[in-house]
CSV table of C-alpha atoms in Angstrom, one decimal:
chain,number,residue,atom,x,y,z
A,232,UNK,CA,-11.7,3.8,-59.8
A,233,UNK,CA,-11.5,3.9,-63.5
A,234,UNK,CA,-7.6,4.3,-63.5
A,235,UNK,CA,-7.2,6.3,-66.8
A,236,UNK,CA,-4.2,8.3,-67.8
A,237,UNK,CA,-4.9,11.0,-70.3
A,238,UNK,CA,-2.8,13.7,-72.1
A,239,UNK,CA,-3.0,17.5,-71.7
A,240,UNK,CA,-4.2,17.7,-75.4
A,241,UNK,CA,-7.2,15.5,-74.6
A,242,UNK,CA,-8.5,18.0,-72.0
A,243,UNK,CA,-10.9,19.5,-71.3
A,244,UNK,CA,-13.3,16.5,-71.7
A,245,UNK,CA,-16.9,17.5,-71.2
A,246,UNK,CA,-19.8,15.1,-70.8
A,247,UNK,CA,-23.5,15.5,-70.3
A,248,UNK,CA,-26.0,12.9,-69.0
A,249,UNK,CA,-29.5,12.5,-67.9
A,250,UNK,CA,-30.2,10.7,-64.6
A,251,UNK,CA,-32.9,9.6,-62.4
A,252,UNK,CA,-32.5,10.5,-58.6
A,253,UNK,CA,-34.2,9.2,-55.5
A,254,UNK,CA,-34.5,11.3,-52.4
A,255,UNK,CA,-34.7,9.3,-49.1
A,256,UNK,CA,-36.2,12.2,-47.0
A,257,UNK,CA,-39.1,12.9,-49.4
A,258,UNK,CA,-42.4,13.5,-47.5
A,259,UNK,CA,-40.7,15.6,-44.8
A,260,UNK,CA,-43.1,18.0,-43.3
A,261,UNK,CA,-43.2,21.7,-44.1
A,262,UNK,CA,-44.1,24.1,-46.9
A,263,UNK,CA,-40.9,23.3,-48.8
A,264,UNK,CA,-42.0,19.7,-49.2
A,265,UNK,CA,-45.4,20.3,-50.7
A,266,UNK,CA,-46.2,19.8,-54.5
A,267,UNK,CA,-43.6,18.9,-57.0
A,268,UNK,CA,-40.8,21.1,-55.5
A,269,UNK,CA,-39.4,18.3,-53.4
A,270,UNK,CA,-40.4,14.9,-54.7
A,271,UNK,CA,-39.1,11.4,-54.0
A,272,UNK,CA,-38.1,10.6,-57.6
A,273,UNK,CA,-36.9,13.2,-60.1
A,274,UNK,CA,-34.8,13.6,-63.2
A,275,UNK,CA,-32.0,15.9,-63.9
A,276,UNK,CA,-29.4,16.9,-66.6
A,277,UNK,CA,-25.9,16.3,-65.3
A,278,UNK,CA,-22.7,18.0,-66.4
A,279,UNK,CA,-19.2,16.6,-65.9
A,280,UNK,CA,-15.8,18.0,-67.0
A,281,UNK,CA,-12.2,16.9,-66.5
A,282,UNK,CA,-9.6,19.6,-67.2
A,283,UNK,CA,-6.0,20.7,-66.6
A,284,UNK,CA,-5.5,21.9,-63.0
A,285,UNK,CA,-4.7,25.5,-64.1
A,286,UNK,CA,-7.9,25.7,-66.1
A,287,UNK,CA,-10.4,24.4,-63.5
A,288,UNK,CA,-11.6,27.9,-62.5
A,289,UNK,CA,-12.2,28.9,-66.0
A,290,UNK,CA,-14.0,25.6,-66.7
A,291,UNK,CA,-16.1,26.3,-63.6
A,292,UNK,CA,-17.1,29.7,-65.0
A,293,UNK,CA,-17.9,28.1,-68.3
A,294,UNK,CA,-20.2,25.5,-66.8
A,295,UNK,CA,-22.0,28.2,-64.8
A,296,UNK,CA,-22.4,30.3,-67.9
A,297,UNK,CA,-23.9,27.3,-69.7
A,298,UNK,CA,-26.5,26.8,-67.0
A,299,UNK,CA,-27.2,30.6,-67.1
A,300,UNK,CA,-27.7,30.5,-70.9
A,301,UNK,CA,-30.2,27.7,-70.5
A,302,UNK,CA,-32.2,29.6,-67.9
A,303,UNK,CA,-31.9,32.8,-70.0
A,304,UNK,CA,-33.3,30.9,-72.9
A,305,UNK,CA,-36.2,29.7,-70.8
A,306,UNK,CA,-36.9,33.4,-69.8
A,307,UNK,CA,-36.8,32.5,-66.0
A,308,UNK,CA,-35.9,35.0,-63.4
A,309,UNK,CA,-32.9,33.5,-61.4
A,310,UNK,CA,-30.1,34.4,-59.0
A,311,UNK,CA,-26.6,33.0,-58.8
A,312,UNK,CA,-25.2,32.2,-55.3
A,313,UNK,CA,-21.6,31.5,-54.5
A,314,UNK,CA,-21.9,28.9,-51.7
A,315,UNK,CA,-19.9,29.4,-48.5
A,316,UNK,CA,-17.4,26.8,-47.4
A,317,UNK,CA,-19.8,25.6,-44.6
A,318,UNK,CA,-22.2,24.6,-47.4
A,319,UNK,CA,-19.6,22.6,-49.5
A,320,UNK,CA,-19.5,18.8,-49.4
A,321,UNK,CA,-16.2,17.1,-48.9
A,322,UNK,CA,-15.5,16.9,-52.6
A,323,UNK,CA,-16.1,20.5,-53.7
A,324,UNK,CA,-13.5,23.3,-53.5
A,325,UNK,CA,-16.1,25.8,-54.9
A,326,UNK,CA,-19.8,25.6,-55.6
A,327,UNK,CA,-22.4,27.8,-57.2
A,328,UNK,CA,-26.1,27.3,-56.9
A,329,UNK,CA,-28.5,28.8,-59.4
A,330,UNK,CA,-32.0,29.4,-58.1
A,331,UNK,CA,-35.1,30.3,-60.2
A,332,UNK,CA,-37.9,32.5,-58.8
A,333,UNK,CA,-41.1,30.4,-58.1
A,334,UNK,CA,-44.1,32.6,-57.4
A,335,UNK,CA,-46.0,30.0,-55.4
A,336,UNK,CA,-43.2,30.0,-52.9
A,337,UNK,CA,-42.6,33.7,-53.2
A,338,UNK,CA,-39.0,32.7,-53.1
A,339,UNK,CA,-36.2,31.3,-55.2
A,340,UNK,CA,-35.5,27.5,-55.4
A,341,UNK,CA,-32.4,25.7,-56.5
A,342,UNK,CA,-32.6,24.5,-60.1
A,343,UNK,CA,-28.9,24.1,-61.0
A,344,UNK,CA,-25.6,23.7,-59.2
A,345,UNK,CA,-22.0,23.5,-60.4
A,346,UNK,CA,-19.0,22.4,-58.3
A,347,UNK,CA,-15.3,22.5,-58.9
A,348,UNK,CA,-14.0,19.4,-57.2
A,349,UNK,CA,-10.3,20.0,-58.1
A,350,UNK,CA,-8.5,16.7,-57.8
A,351,UNK,CA,-10.7,15.2,-55.1
A,352,UNK,CA,-12.8,13.0,-57.5
A,353,UNK,CA,-9.8,12.4,-59.9
A,354,UNK,CA,-7.9,10.8,-57.0
A,355,UNK,CA,-10.8,8.5,-56.3
A,356,UNK,CA,-11.4,7.7,-60.0
A,357,UNK,CA,-7.6,7.3,-60.7
A,358,UNK,CA,-7.9,10.0,-63.4
A,359,UNK,CA,-4.3,11.0,-64.1
A,360,UNK,CA,-2.7,13.4,-66.5
A,361,UNK,CA,0.7,13.2,-68.3
A,362,UNK,CA,1.7,16.5,-69.9
A,363,UNK,CA,4.6,15.1,-72.0
A,364,UNK,CA,6.3,11.7,-72.5
A,365,UNK,CA,8.4,11.0,-69.4
A,366,UNK,CA,6.8,13.8,-67.4
A,367,UNK,CA,5.5,12.9,-64.0
A,368,UNK,CA,1.8,11.9,-63.6
A,369,UNK,CA,-0.6,14.3,-61.9
A,370,UNK,CA,-4.2,14.4,-61.3
A,371,UNK,CA,-6.7,16.2,-63.6
A,372,UNK,CA,-9.3,18.4,-62.0
A,373,UNK,CA,-12.9,17.5,-62.2
A,374,UNK,CA,-16.1,19.6,-62.1
A,375,UNK,CA,-19.7,18.5,-62.0
A,376,UNK,CA,-23.1,19.9,-61.7
A,377,UNK,CA,-26.8,19.7,-62.3
A,378,UNK,CA,-27.6,21.7,-65.3
A,379,UNK,CA,-31.3,21.4,-64.7
A,380,UNK,CA,-33.4,19.8,-62.0
A,381,UNK,CA,-36.4,18.9,-64.3
A,382,UNK,CA,-39.4,19.1,-61.9
A,383,UNK,CA,-38.2,22.4,-60.4
A,384,UNK,CA,-37.6,23.9,-63.8
A,385,UNK,CA,-41.1,22.8,-64.9
A,386,UNK,CA,-42.5,24.4,-61.8
A,387,UNK,CA,-40.7,27.7,-62.5
A,388,UNK,CA,-41.7,27.6,-66.2
A,389,UNK,CA,-45.4,27.0,-65.4
A,390,UNK,CA,-45.5,29.6,-62.7
A,391,UNK,CA,-43.5,32.3,-64.4
A,392,UNK,CA,-45.1,32.0,-67.8
A,393,UNK,CA,-48.8,31.6,-66.7
A,394,UNK,CA,-51.2,34.1,-68.3
A,395,UNK,CA,-54.1,35.8,-66.6
A,396,UNK,CA,-56.5,33.3,-68.2
A,397,UNK,CA,-54.5,30.3,-66.7
A,398,UNK,CA,-52.9,29.3,-69.9
A,399,UNK,CA,-49.1,29.1,-70.1
A,400,UNK,CA,-47.1,30.8,-72.8
A,401,UNK,CA,-43.9,28.8,-72.9
A,402,UNK,CA,-40.7,30.6,-74.1
A,403,UNK,CA,-39.8,30.3,-77.9
A,404,UNK,CA,-37.1,27.6,-77.6
A,405,UNK,CA,-39.6,25.1,-76.1
A,406,UNK,CA,-42.5,25.7,-78.6
A,407,UNK,CA,-41.3,23.3,-81.2
A,408,UNK,CA,-41.4,20.5,-78.7
A,409,UNK,CA,-44.9,21.1,-77.3
A,410,UNK,CA,-46.9,21.8,-80.4
């Protein structure tokens, strides 16, 4: 663990990162494994937040709203799914998946996900909180998520913004970056 003690005033602490991921089961058979939807190596934009326990629900909502704002800006049709407990990993107390519509699949595919891990990760990290001098230590709450799974968002962008002539009209926020 990192074994860090922080103060209530220092929270929330929000971080964003870019990571490369490797999928062991790439190449599995079936329609969902074809094309760039499910590749062996991919990149994603990651979100992480540490917050006061009483604020973790609101922080979860804020991270979901951030992911939604990005997809709104990309003019992608999407849906938000509250995941049932059977779909949660050991660390997550709550999880929301955001899926963009992909015409080639005639279905939605996950492009973002946000989990509220309450104190599970904080215990493993040793991320403690002291509210006031002399107050007992407690664990902060942590949240994490994938803001964007890059290949899947690219797929959704290309498919949803393709014109009748085969060209792609990207949404305004991306145009300064592609010329």
